[in-house]
Coordinates of C-alpha atoms and ligand atoms in Angstrom, one line a residue:
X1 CA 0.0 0.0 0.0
X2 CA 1.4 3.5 -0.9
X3 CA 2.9 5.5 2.2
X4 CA 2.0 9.4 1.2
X5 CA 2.9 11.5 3.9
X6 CA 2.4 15.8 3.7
X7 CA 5.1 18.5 4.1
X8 CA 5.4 22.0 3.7
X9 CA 5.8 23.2 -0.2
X10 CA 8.0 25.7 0.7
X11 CA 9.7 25.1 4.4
X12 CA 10.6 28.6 6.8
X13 CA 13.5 26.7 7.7
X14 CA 15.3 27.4 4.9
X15 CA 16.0 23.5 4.2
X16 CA 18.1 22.7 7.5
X17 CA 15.2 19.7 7.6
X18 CA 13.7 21.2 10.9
X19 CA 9.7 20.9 9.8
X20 CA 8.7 17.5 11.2
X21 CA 8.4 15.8 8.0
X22 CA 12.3 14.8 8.4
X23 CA 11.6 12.3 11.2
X24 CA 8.7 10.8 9.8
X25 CA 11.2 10.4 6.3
X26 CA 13.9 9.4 8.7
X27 CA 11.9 6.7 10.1
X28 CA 10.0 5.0 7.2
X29 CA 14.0 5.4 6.0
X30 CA 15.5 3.2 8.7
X31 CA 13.0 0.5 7.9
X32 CA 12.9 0.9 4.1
X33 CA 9.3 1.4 3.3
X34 CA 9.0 3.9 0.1
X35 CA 6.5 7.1 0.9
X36 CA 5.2 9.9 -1.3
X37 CA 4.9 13.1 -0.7
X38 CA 2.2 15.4 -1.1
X39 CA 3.0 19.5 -0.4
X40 CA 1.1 21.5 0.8
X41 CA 1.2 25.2 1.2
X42 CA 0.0 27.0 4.7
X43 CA -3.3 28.0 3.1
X44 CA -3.8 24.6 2.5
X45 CA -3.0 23.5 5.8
X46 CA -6.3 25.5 7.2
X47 CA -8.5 24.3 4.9
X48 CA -11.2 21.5 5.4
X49 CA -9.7 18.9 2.6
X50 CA -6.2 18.9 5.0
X51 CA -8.4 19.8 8.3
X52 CA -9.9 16.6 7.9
X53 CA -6.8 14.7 7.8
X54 CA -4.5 17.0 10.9
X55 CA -7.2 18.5 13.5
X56 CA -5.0 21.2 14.0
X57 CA -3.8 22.1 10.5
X58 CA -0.6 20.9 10.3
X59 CA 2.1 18.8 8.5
X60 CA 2.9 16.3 8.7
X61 CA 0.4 13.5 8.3
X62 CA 0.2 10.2 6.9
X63 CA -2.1 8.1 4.9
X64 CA -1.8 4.6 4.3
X65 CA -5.1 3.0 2.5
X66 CA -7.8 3.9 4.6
X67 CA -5.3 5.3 7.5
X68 CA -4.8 8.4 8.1
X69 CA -2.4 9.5 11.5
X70 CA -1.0 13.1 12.4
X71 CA 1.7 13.7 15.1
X72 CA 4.9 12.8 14.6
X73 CA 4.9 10.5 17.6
X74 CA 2.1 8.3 16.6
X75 CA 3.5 8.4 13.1
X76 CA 6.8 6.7 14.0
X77 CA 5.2 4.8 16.5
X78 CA 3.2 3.4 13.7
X79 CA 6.1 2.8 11.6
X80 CA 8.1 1.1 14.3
X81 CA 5.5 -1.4 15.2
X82 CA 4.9 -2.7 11.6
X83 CA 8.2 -3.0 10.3
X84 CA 11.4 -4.1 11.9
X85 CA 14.6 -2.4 12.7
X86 CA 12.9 0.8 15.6
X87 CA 11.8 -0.7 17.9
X88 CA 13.7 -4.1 20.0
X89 CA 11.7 -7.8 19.7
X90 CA 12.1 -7.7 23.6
X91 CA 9.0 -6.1 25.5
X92 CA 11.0 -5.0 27.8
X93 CA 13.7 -3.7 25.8
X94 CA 10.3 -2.1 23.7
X95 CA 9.1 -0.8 26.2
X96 CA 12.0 1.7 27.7
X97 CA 12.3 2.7 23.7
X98 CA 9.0 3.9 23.6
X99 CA 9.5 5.7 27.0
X100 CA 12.1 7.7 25.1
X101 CA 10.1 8.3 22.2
X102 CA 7.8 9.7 25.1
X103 CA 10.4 11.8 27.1
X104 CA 12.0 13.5 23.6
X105 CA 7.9 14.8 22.7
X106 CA 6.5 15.5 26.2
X107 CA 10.0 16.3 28.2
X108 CA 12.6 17.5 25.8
X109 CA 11.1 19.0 22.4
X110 CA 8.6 21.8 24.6
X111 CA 11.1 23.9 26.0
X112 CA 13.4 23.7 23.1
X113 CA 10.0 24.8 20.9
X114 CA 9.9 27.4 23.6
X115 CA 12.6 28.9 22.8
X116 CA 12.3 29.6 19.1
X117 CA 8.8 30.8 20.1
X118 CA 10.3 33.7 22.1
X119 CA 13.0 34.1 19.5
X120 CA 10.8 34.4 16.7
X121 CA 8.1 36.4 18.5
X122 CA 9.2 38.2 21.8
X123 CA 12.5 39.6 20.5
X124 CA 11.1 43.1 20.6
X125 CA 10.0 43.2 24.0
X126 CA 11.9 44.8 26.9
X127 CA 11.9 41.6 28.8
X128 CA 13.1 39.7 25.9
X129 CA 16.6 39.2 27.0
X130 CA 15.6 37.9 30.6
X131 CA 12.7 35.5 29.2
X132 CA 15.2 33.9 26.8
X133 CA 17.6 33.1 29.7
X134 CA 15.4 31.6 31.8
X135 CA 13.7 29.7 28.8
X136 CA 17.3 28.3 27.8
X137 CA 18.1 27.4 31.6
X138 CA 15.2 25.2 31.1
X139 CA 17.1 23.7 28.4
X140 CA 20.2 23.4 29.7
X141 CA 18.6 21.1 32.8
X142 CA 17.4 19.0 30.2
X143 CA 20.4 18.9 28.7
X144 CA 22.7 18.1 31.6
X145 CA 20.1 15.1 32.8
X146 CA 20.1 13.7 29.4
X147 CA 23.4 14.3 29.1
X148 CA 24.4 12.0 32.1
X149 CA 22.2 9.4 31.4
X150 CA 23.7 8.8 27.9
X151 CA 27.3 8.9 29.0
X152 CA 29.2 7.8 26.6
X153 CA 26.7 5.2 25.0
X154 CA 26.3 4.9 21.3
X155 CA 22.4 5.0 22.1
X156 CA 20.1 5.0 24.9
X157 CA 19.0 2.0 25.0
X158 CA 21.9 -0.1 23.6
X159 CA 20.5 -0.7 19.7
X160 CA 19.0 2.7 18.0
X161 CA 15.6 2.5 18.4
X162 CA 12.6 4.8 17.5
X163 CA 13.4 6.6 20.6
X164 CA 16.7 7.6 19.8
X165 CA 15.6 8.6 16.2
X166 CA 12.4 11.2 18.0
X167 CA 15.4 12.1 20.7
X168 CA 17.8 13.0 17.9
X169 CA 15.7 14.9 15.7
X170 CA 14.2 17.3 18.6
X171 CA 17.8 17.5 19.6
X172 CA 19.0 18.9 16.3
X173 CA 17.0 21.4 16.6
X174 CA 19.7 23.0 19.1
X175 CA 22.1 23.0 16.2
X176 CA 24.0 26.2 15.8
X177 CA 22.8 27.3 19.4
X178 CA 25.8 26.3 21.4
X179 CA 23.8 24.6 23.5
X180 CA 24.2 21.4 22.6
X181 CA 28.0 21.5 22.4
X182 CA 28.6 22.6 26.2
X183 CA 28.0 18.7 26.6
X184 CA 30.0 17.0 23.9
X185 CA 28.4 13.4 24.3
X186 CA 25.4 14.6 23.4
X187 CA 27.1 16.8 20.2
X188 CA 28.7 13.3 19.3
X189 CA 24.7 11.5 19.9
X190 CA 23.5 14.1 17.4
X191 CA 26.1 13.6 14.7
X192 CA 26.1 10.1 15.0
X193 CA 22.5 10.0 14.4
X194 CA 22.6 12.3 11.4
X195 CA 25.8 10.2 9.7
X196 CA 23.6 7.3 9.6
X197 CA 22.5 6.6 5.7
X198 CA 18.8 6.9 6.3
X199 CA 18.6 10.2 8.1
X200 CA 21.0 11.6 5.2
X201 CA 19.0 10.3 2.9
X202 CA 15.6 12.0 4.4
X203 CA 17.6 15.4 5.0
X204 CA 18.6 14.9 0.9
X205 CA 14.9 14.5 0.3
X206 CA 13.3 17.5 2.7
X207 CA 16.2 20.0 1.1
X208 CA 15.3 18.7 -2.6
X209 CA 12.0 20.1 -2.1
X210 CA 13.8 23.6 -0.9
X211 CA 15.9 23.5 -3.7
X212 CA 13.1 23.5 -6.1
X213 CA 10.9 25.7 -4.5
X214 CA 13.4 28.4 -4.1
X215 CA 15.3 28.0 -7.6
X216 CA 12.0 26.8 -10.1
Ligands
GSH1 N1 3.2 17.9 17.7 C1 3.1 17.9 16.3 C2 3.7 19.2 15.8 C3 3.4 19.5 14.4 C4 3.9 20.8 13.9 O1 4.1 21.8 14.8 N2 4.0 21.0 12.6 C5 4.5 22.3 12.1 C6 5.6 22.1 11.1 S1 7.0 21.3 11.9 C7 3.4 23.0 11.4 O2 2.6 22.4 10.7 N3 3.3 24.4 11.6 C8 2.3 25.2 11.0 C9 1.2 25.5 11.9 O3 1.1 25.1 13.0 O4 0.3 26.2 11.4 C10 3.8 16.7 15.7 O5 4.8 16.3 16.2 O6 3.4 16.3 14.6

């Protein structure tokens, strides 16, 4: 059955495969299932026709036959649980995974979201400078836990797993801040995850449709 999954037509990101589509990519990547992608443009993403398929108007979802998930979480989930190589044959093993795929949604990826929301819309307030301090301290605690628990592990749960590829791709966001470098384990976590073929592959795929809509 054909995988078609939605992603902005033209990105605000400017192609550094931060819109949410790259994990879902990354994912059905790692377990080699082919996808299609349908763009769509933010107008688009409001209207009843894409409504019907995200609740709150947004990319990316997925369609599969008569199935049709949003969130990225339930996404990969999805993807884990019906092909191999996410997600360990051991329940146990499954188990802590998914609580990772849990903790980088719930525990890590809101205050980092946080923080480009104050960037993005606060930066002319007088307070500005304050807010985004204590916004990246909350960072920086998550940072420091996460960055002891991972030590010097490959990943964090011995074999990647789905969790590591939702932890990763919430991390990257962080790129370019600093942030993530003032703990180099988790610098070295990051770029090990994004050397790995399939994520290069879905960051190749994600720019390609920047390329074109910026140059066509
Ligand atoms: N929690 C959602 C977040 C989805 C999300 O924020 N999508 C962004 C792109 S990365 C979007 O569509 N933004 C446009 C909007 O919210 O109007 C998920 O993981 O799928």
């Amino acid at each position: 059955m054909t995988i078609t999954i939605t992603a902005f037509e033209r990105s605000p990101d400017g192609g550094k495969g931060l819109a949410r589509d790259t994990r879902v990519r990354w994912a059905l990547e790692e377990v080699g299932q082919p996808y299609e992608v349908r763009l769509v443009s933010f107008r688009a993403m409001k209207e009843p026709a894409h409504l019907a398929l995200h609740p709150f108007g947004q990319i990316p979802t997925y369609q599969e036959g008569d199935l049709a998930l949003f969130e990225t979480g339930s996404i990969v989930f999805h993807i884990a649980e019906r092909h191999s190589g996410l997600l360990s044959d051991d329940a146990n093993a499954r188990a802590r995974a998914i609580a990772w795929m849990f903790a980088a949604l719930n525990t890590v990826e809101p205050p980092i979201v946080n923080r480009e929301v104050v960037m993005l819309l606060e930066r002319d307030k007088t307070w500005y400078e304050e807010r985004l301090l204590v916004v990246e301290g909350r960072i920086r605690d998550r940072l420091s836990e996460l960055s002891g628990r991972v030590g010097d592990a490959d990943w964090l749960e011995g074999e990647f797993s789905a969790g590591d590829l939702l932890m990763a791709d919430v991390l990257r966001r962080l790129n370019g801040s600093g942030m993530l470098d003032e703990h180099p384990n988790l610098a070295a976590y990051v770029a090990r995850a994004e050397a790995r073929p399939a994520f290069k592959r879905a960051f190749e795929a994600q720019l390609a449709v920047f390329t074109a809509a910026t140059t066509g």
